[in-house]
Short mmCIF file of C-alpha atoms in Angstrom, two decimals:
data_model
loop_
_atom_site.label_atom_id
_atom_site.label_comp_id
_atom_site.label_asym_id
_atom_site.label_seq_id
_atom_site.Cartn_x
_atom_site.Cartn_y
_atom_site.Cartn_z
CA MET A 1 24.41 58.20 248.95
CA SER A 2 23.54 54.49 248.97
CA TYR A 3 24.35 51.92 246.29
CA TYR A 4 23.19 48.87 248.20
CA ARG A 5 20.32 48.49 250.61
CA GLY A 6 21.53 45.38 252.37
CA ARG A 7 22.51 42.51 250.06
CA GLY A 8 26.03 41.41 250.89
CA GLY A 9 26.68 44.39 253.18
CA ALA A 10 26.59 48.05 252.19
CA PRO A 11 30.06 49.08 251.01
CA PRO A 12 31.33 52.62 251.48
CA PRO A 13 31.06 54.66 248.29
CA ARG A 14 34.72 55.56 247.89
CA GLY A 15 38.19 54.05 247.92
CA PRO A 16 40.58 52.19 245.63
CA ARG A 17 39.06 49.18 243.92
CA PRO A 18 40.15 45.58 244.58
CA ALA A 19 42.49 43.70 242.27
CA GLY A 20 41.14 42.64 238.90
CA PRO A 21 40.05 44.46 235.74
CA ARG A 22 36.73 46.23 235.51
CA GLN A 23 35.09 47.55 232.37
CA PRO A 24 34.87 51.33 232.08
CA GLY A 25 31.54 52.74 233.20
CA TYR A 26 30.49 49.59 235.05
CA GLY A 27 29.11 49.91 238.54
CA GLY A 28 29.37 52.66 241.12
CA PRO A 29 32.36 53.65 243.26
CA PRO A 30 34.89 50.85 243.88
CA LEU A 31 35.40 49.15 247.22
CA PRO A 32 38.27 49.75 249.63
CA PRO A 33 40.62 46.74 249.87
CA ASP A 34 39.71 46.04 253.51
CA MET A 35 36.08 45.36 252.48
CA ILE A 36 36.95 42.01 250.84
CA TYR A 37 34.96 39.28 252.61
CA LYS A 38 34.37 35.57 252.17
CA SER A 39 30.72 34.83 251.53
CA PHE A 40 28.93 32.41 253.85
CA ASP A 41 29.19 28.77 252.82
CA PRO A 42 26.92 26.34 254.77
CA MET A 43 28.97 23.40 253.53
CA GLU A 44 32.05 24.70 255.35
CA SER A 45 30.09 25.65 258.49
CA LYS A 46 28.45 22.34 259.40
CA HIS A 47 30.59 22.04 262.53
CA ILE A 48 29.23 25.38 263.77
CA PHE A 49 25.57 25.06 262.80
CA GLN A 50 24.50 21.64 264.01
CA ARG A 51 21.26 20.23 262.60
CA VAL A 52 18.29 19.79 264.95
CA ASN A 53 16.44 17.39 262.66
CA PRO A 54 17.96 14.75 260.37
CA GLU A 55 18.45 15.72 256.73
CA LYS A 56 15.63 14.87 254.37
CA SER A 57 16.18 12.41 251.56
CA ASP A 58 17.32 13.98 248.29
CA ALA A 59 16.24 10.99 246.20
CA GLU A 60 13.42 12.87 244.43
CA LEU A 61 15.57 15.94 243.84
CA SER A 62 18.40 13.77 242.50
CA GLN A 63 16.07 11.99 240.08
CA ALA A 64 14.57 15.31 238.94
CA ILE A 65 18.00 16.81 238.25
CA LEU A 66 19.13 13.73 236.31
CA THR A 67 15.90 13.77 234.29
CA LYS A 68 16.36 17.46 233.49
CA ASN A 69 20.01 16.90 232.58
CA GLN A 70 19.01 14.13 230.17
CA GLU A 71 16.51 16.52 228.59
CA LEU A 72 19.20 19.21 228.22
CA THR A 73 21.89 16.85 226.86
CA PRO A 74 22.20 16.62 223.04
CA SER A 75 21.41 13.25 221.52
CA PRO A 76 24.29 11.08 220.22
CA GLU A 77 23.08 11.72 216.67
CA GLU A 78 23.11 15.49 217.21
CA LEU A 79 26.65 15.40 218.61
CA SER A 80 27.80 13.05 215.86
CA ARG A 81 26.63 15.36 213.07
CA LEU A 82 28.34 18.35 214.65
CA GLN A 83 31.50 16.33 215.33
CA GLU A 84 31.55 15.37 211.66
CA GLN A 85 31.76 19.04 210.66
CA VAL A 86 34.47 19.72 213.25
CA THR A 87 36.49 16.75 211.96
CA LYS A 88 36.23 18.00 208.38
CA LEU A 89 37.35 21.49 209.38
CA THR A 90 40.26 20.03 211.37
CA SER A 91 41.35 18.07 208.29
CA VAL A 92 41.14 21.17 206.08
CA VAL A 93 43.12 23.34 208.52
CA ASP A 94 45.77 20.63 209.09
CA ASN A 95 46.35 20.45 205.35
CA LEU A 96 46.72 24.23 205.19
CA VAL A 97 49.27 24.13 208.02
CA VAL A 98 51.33 21.45 206.25
CA SER A 99 50.91 23.01 202.79
CA PRO A 100 50.27 26.71 203.45
CA ASP A 101 48.08 28.75 201.15
CA PRO A 102 49.83 31.94 199.98
CA GLU A 103 46.77 33.95 201.06
CA ILE A 104 46.83 32.91 204.74
CA ASP A 105 49.42 31.68 207.28
CA ILE A 106 47.72 29.49 209.89
CA GLU A 107 49.62 28.45 213.03
CA GLU A 108 47.04 26.04 214.47
CA MET A 109 43.38 25.43 215.26
CA ARG A 110 41.72 24.74 218.61
CA VAL A 111 38.18 23.59 219.42
CA VAL A 112 36.78 25.54 222.39
CA GLY A 113 33.50 26.39 224.07
CA SER A 114 30.70 24.13 225.27
CA PHE A 115 31.20 21.55 222.51
CA LYS A 116 34.79 20.96 223.61
CA LYS A 117 33.89 20.99 227.31
CA GLY A 118 30.98 18.58 226.91
CA THR A 119 28.43 21.05 228.30
CA MET A 120 26.51 21.89 225.12
CA LEU A 121 22.73 22.08 225.42
CA ALA A 122 20.38 20.10 223.20
CA GLY A 123 19.42 22.02 220.08
CA HIS A 124 22.43 24.35 220.22
CA LYS A 125 24.15 22.70 217.20
CA THR A 126 27.09 25.10 217.29
CA ALA A 127 30.77 24.32 217.82
CA ASP A 128 33.25 27.08 218.61
CA VAL A 129 36.65 27.01 216.95
CA VAL A 130 39.66 29.32 217.24
CA ILE A 131 42.15 29.60 214.38
CA ILE A 132 45.49 31.14 215.29
CA LEU A 133 47.26 33.09 212.56
CA LYS A 134 50.98 33.91 212.63
CA HIS A 135 50.26 37.62 212.20
CA LEU A 136 47.70 40.11 213.45
CA PRO A 137 44.49 39.16 211.62
CA THR A 138 42.86 41.89 209.58
CA LYS A 139 39.28 42.21 208.43
CA GLU A 140 40.54 41.34 204.96
CA ASP A 141 42.05 38.14 206.37
CA THR A 142 38.61 37.21 207.69
CA SER A 143 37.16 37.31 204.19
CA LYS A 144 40.09 35.34 202.75
CA VAL A 145 40.01 32.62 205.39
CA MET A 146 36.21 32.36 205.14
CA LYS A 147 36.40 31.97 201.36
CA ILE A 148 39.21 29.40 201.38
CA LEU A 149 37.86 27.28 204.24
CA GLY A 150 34.29 27.56 202.95
CA THR A 151 35.34 26.28 199.52
CA LYS A 152 37.39 23.39 200.89
CA MET A 153 34.65 22.45 203.38
CA ASN A 154 32.05 22.37 200.61
CA GLN A 155 34.27 19.98 198.66
CA GLN A 156 34.22 17.55 201.59
CA GLN A 157 30.45 17.53 202.08
CA THR A 158 28.75 14.31 200.93
CA ASP A 159 25.20 15.67 200.69
CA LYS A 160 23.84 18.43 198.49
CA ALA A 161 22.65 20.72 201.28
CA ALA A 162 23.75 24.29 200.65
CA ALA A 163 26.27 25.78 203.06
CA THR A 164 26.27 29.42 204.17
CA THR A 165 28.94 31.67 205.63
CA ALA A 166 28.65 34.98 207.48
CA VAL A 167 31.21 37.41 208.84
CA THR A 168 31.20 38.19 212.59
CA ASP A 169 33.14 40.65 214.74
CA SER A 170 35.72 38.03 215.68
CA GLY A 171 35.70 35.88 212.53
CA PHE A 172 32.92 34.10 210.66
CA THR A 173 30.43 31.25 210.79
CA TYR A 174 30.04 28.24 208.51
CA THR A 175 26.64 26.51 208.53
CA HIS A 176 25.79 23.25 206.79
CA ALA A 177 22.61 21.18 207.25
CA GLY A 178 21.70 23.11 210.40
CA ASN A 179 25.10 22.61 212.07
CA THR A 180 27.21 25.72 212.64
CA LEU A 181 30.94 26.19 213.12
CA ARG A 182 31.58 29.52 214.85
CA ILE A 183 35.15 30.33 213.86
CA SER A 184 37.15 33.07 215.57
CA LEU A 185 40.49 34.36 214.33
CA THR A 186 43.29 35.37 216.65
CA THR A 187 47.09 35.50 216.68
CA LEU A 188 50.01 34.34 218.78
CA PRO A 189 49.99 35.92 222.27
CA SER A 190 53.28 37.69 221.55
CA ASN A 191 51.65 39.58 218.67
CA THR A 192 48.93 41.17 220.82
CA THR A 193 51.41 43.79 222.03
CA GLU A 194 51.81 45.17 218.51
CA THR A 195 50.07 48.36 217.43
CA ILE A 196 46.58 47.63 216.15
CA ASP A 197 44.82 49.69 213.50
CA HIS A 198 41.15 49.65 214.52
CA GLU A 199 40.07 50.28 210.95
CA LYS A 200 42.19 47.44 209.58
CA HIS A 201 42.58 44.74 212.23
CA ILE A 202 40.18 42.66 214.29
CA LYS A 203 39.71 44.38 217.65
CA LEU A 204 42.23 43.49 220.37
CA GLU A 205 39.33 42.61 222.69
CA HIS A 206 38.20 39.84 220.32
CA LEU A 207 41.76 38.55 219.86
CA LYS A 208 42.27 38.27 223.63
CA ASN A 209 38.84 36.70 224.17
CA SER A 210 39.70 33.98 221.63
CA LEU A 211 43.01 33.25 223.35
CA ALA A 212 41.18 33.16 226.70
CA ALA A 213 38.68 30.66 225.25
CA ILE A 214 41.58 28.31 224.52
CA ARG A 215 42.84 28.60 228.10
CA HIS A 216 39.31 28.06 229.46
CA ALA A 217 38.76 24.90 227.42
CA ARG A 218 42.13 23.46 228.48
CA TRP A 219 41.55 24.25 232.17
CA PHE A 220 38.02 22.81 232.16
CA GLU A 221 39.18 19.61 230.47
CA GLU A 222 41.94 19.12 233.07
CA ASN A 223 39.97 20.08 236.20
CA ALA A 224 36.23 19.51 235.66
CA PHE A 225 36.43 15.73 235.68
CA GLN A 226 33.39 15.18 237.94
CA SER A 227 30.17 14.48 236.05
CA SER A 228 28.25 16.61 238.57
CA ILE A 229 30.11 19.72 237.32
CA ARG A 230 28.89 19.27 233.75
CA VAL A 231 25.37 18.58 235.01
CA MET A 232 25.45 21.81 237.05
CA VAL A 233 26.76 23.80 234.07
CA ARG A 234 23.83 22.63 231.94
CA ILE A 235 21.33 23.45 234.71
CA LEU A 236 22.77 26.98 235.07
CA LYS A 237 22.75 27.49 231.31
CA ASP A 238 19.10 26.48 231.30
CA PHE A 239 18.51 29.05 234.07
CA LYS A 240 20.22 31.62 231.87
CA ARG A 241 17.72 31.15 229.05
CA ARG A 242 14.63 30.69 231.27
CA ILE A 243 15.08 32.95 234.28
CA PRO A 244 15.46 36.72 233.72
CA PHE A 245 17.75 37.23 236.72
CA PHE A 246 20.26 34.75 235.24
CA LYS A 247 20.25 36.01 231.65
CA ASN A 248 23.44 38.07 232.05
CA ALA A 249 25.52 35.26 233.59
CA ASN A 250 28.79 34.81 231.70
CA PRO A 251 29.45 31.25 230.39
CA TRP A 252 32.94 31.19 231.94
CA THR A 253 31.55 32.41 235.26
CA ILE A 254 29.00 29.58 235.08
CA ASP A 255 31.80 27.05 234.52
CA LEU A 256 33.80 28.34 237.49
CA LEU A 257 30.74 28.52 239.75
CA ALA A 258 29.75 24.93 238.92
CA HIS A 259 33.30 23.71 239.57
CA HIS A 260 33.53 25.64 242.85
CA SER A 261 30.14 24.32 244.01
CA ALA A 262 31.26 20.72 243.47
CA SER A 263 34.66 21.17 245.10
CA VAL A 264 34.97 20.40 248.80
CA THR A 265 38.24 19.21 250.31
CA GLY A 266 38.16 15.57 251.31
CA SER A 267 34.76 14.63 249.87
CA GLN A 268 32.83 14.31 246.63
CA LEU A 269 29.40 15.91 246.72
CA THR A 270 26.30 14.31 245.28
CA ILE A 271 24.43 16.13 242.51
CA PRO A 272 21.65 17.40 244.85
CA LEU A 273 24.27 18.83 247.25
CA VAL A 274 26.11 20.54 244.38
CA PHE A 275 22.83 22.02 243.14
CA ARG A 276 21.82 23.27 246.60
CA ARG A 277 25.29 24.61 247.42
CA CYS A 278 25.43 26.54 244.13
CA LEU A 279 22.21 28.39 245.00
CA GLN A 280 23.41 28.93 248.57
CA LEU A 281 26.68 30.48 247.42
CA LEU A 282 24.94 32.80 244.96
CA ALA A 283 22.33 33.78 247.53
CA ALA A 284 25.05 34.50 250.10
CA GLY A 285 26.74 36.91 247.71
CA ILE A 286 29.74 35.06 246.32
CA LEU A 287 29.40 37.12 243.12
CA LEU A 288 28.68 40.47 244.78
CA PRO A 289 31.01 43.47 245.15
CA GLY A 290 33.41 43.03 248.05
CA SER A 291 33.21 39.24 247.98
CA ALA A 292 36.46 37.28 247.78
CA SER A 293 34.53 35.44 245.03
CA ILE A 294 36.14 32.76 242.87
CA SER A 295 39.59 33.45 241.47
CA ASP A 296 39.91 33.04 237.70
CA PRO A 297 42.54 30.27 237.32
CA CYS A 298 43.32 31.29 233.74
CA GLU A 299 44.38 34.86 234.49
CA PRO A 300 47.56 36.06 236.23
CA GLY A 301 47.21 37.55 239.69
CA PHE A 302 43.89 37.65 241.51
CA VAL A 303 41.07 38.23 239.03
CA LYS A 304 37.54 37.59 240.25
CA ALA A 305 35.19 35.41 238.24
CA HIS A 306 32.64 38.24 238.10
CA SER A 307 35.07 41.10 237.35
CA PHE A 308 33.31 41.96 234.11
CA MET A 309 29.76 41.94 235.47
CA SER A 310 28.05 45.21 236.30
CA TYR A 311 26.79 45.80 239.85
CA GLU A 312 23.25 45.52 238.53
CA HIS A 313 23.85 42.08 237.01
CA GLN A 314 25.62 40.85 240.15
CA ASP A 315 22.62 41.89 242.23
CA GLU A 316 20.22 40.14 239.84
CA LEU A 317 22.05 36.82 240.23
CA SER A 318 22.07 37.02 244.01
CA CYS A 319 18.44 38.14 244.20
CA GLY A 320 17.24 35.40 241.86
CA ALA A 321 19.18 32.72 243.74
CA GLN A 322 17.69 33.81 247.07
CA THR A 323 14.17 33.33 245.72
CA LEU A 324 15.04 29.94 244.18
CA LEU A 325 16.68 28.80 247.41
CA ARG A 326 13.52 29.62 249.39
CA ALA A 327 11.45 27.67 246.89
CA LEU A 328 13.88 24.74 247.10
CA ALA A 329 13.64 24.73 250.92
CA HIS A 330 9.89 24.09 250.60
CA GLY A 331 10.00 21.40 247.94
CA GLY A 332 9.75 23.54 244.82
CA PHE A 333 12.54 21.82 242.89
CA ARG A 334 10.29 20.80 239.98
CA GLU A 335 9.27 24.42 239.48
CA ILE A 336 12.91 25.58 239.73
CA LEU A 337 14.09 23.04 237.17
CA GLY A 338 11.22 23.85 234.81
CA MET A 339 9.99 20.26 234.67
CA ASN A 340 7.14 19.46 232.31
CA GLY A 341 3.79 20.32 233.89
CA ALA A 342 5.33 22.27 236.81
CA ARG A 343 4.41 25.85 237.63
CA ARG A 344 6.76 28.68 236.82
CA VAL A 345 8.58 30.31 239.73
CA THR A 346 7.59 33.97 239.86
CA PHE A 347 9.99 36.72 240.89
CA ASP A 348 7.50 39.56 241.23
CA THR A 349 4.64 37.99 243.23
CA PRO A 350 4.53 35.50 246.15
CA ILE A 351 4.00 31.84 245.33
CA MET A 352 2.97 28.96 247.61
CA PHE A 353 5.00 25.76 248.03
CA ASP A 354 3.80 22.95 250.29
CA GLY A 355 1.49 25.34 252.16
CA VAL A 356 4.22 27.95 252.66
CA ILE A 357 4.12 31.32 250.89
CA VAL A 358 7.50 32.20 249.37
CA THR A 359 8.03 35.93 248.89
CA PRO A 360 10.57 36.81 246.17
CA SER A 361 13.63 38.84 247.11
CA LYS A 362 13.77 42.41 245.87
CA LEU A 363 16.68 43.91 243.98
CA ALA A 364 18.95 45.90 246.28
CA TYR A 365 21.08 47.81 243.79
CA GLU A 366 20.13 51.41 243.10
CA LYS A 367 21.61 53.09 240.07
CA PRO A 368 23.38 56.33 240.99
CA THR A 369 21.72 59.53 239.85
CA GLU A 370 23.52 61.94 237.53
CA THR A 371 24.32 64.16 240.53
CA GLU A 372 25.84 61.23 242.42
CA LYS A 373 27.91 60.28 239.37
CA MET A 374 29.24 63.82 239.13
CA ASP A 375 30.09 63.85 242.85
CA THR A 376 31.91 60.53 242.51
CA ASN A 377 33.92 61.67 239.49
CA ALA A 378 34.83 64.92 241.24
CA GLY A 379 36.08 63.07 244.31
CA SER A 380 38.08 60.42 242.46
#
């Protein structure tokens, strides 16, 4: 029974899985602990693989990346309008903390997500906010908080544009003049150990995800100080919405991958090197099963950055990166970046770059049949 046909090494089908949580039903049999490997990193192997020819100039690639980043970056006016709504919400919540409303007991509010990290894409117009309550939030609390905050926010608006609110699984949204505040409700970490009524309370998964979003925003703000990291995050997010093989990439995984790609002991990489290294790491299998991967700095113990990705999605990322890396090696950076007027990189048929035919990689993962699943369950 084979789950992989070559990408990243074919792991044995049985054995205890490595450290880190994994969603039920995701992937095939786990890997034995001795199958953990460090994926190949050309940046750390320069002393072994000496170049025969001098490196080519990355001036054109650098300019193309900066041009694309400028295209993906929101305008100052766009950011200002969204910041205005965040400031108004902050003022409303601060007043409710100082003078509590009998209907709700708010502990504090935190701005999270791409708006807080400075990696928002142009046209997104959404800021993520987490409101921490002193008790386990219920679905009824969601309606109360939405009504109270919505009313107070409307009172602060200077124009006559109508505002709308909508309930979500983790909280609610508030939209005014095309700008959206995506508000999630959670509670103090100590309260997440209490018994949760699934019919009454917001799901524990959503509560923990909101708390994790706070940790992610704080870590990114303290550690992702290089501008090249934010540029790489925007490029990868653009891949996510343009390239099918990247569509299932998790935003936090993208943040960690961009930071890891720009981090080399003793030197600061240029933007073209960060871009190339990111594709090299993905192509080499840094987010494949068995890889030592990137440790999540916001979780206790050793939790891999791709712990919550299915085997299929991991394979898609690696496969897509291999094709893009081949195109990049033959001067296809404009096509990869999706520059205006450039061709689209195809992942199902060969495409020619600078007189060289680039053949796309093929997916290696094979979903187990029902018989194989039954055999696996019987042997576990």
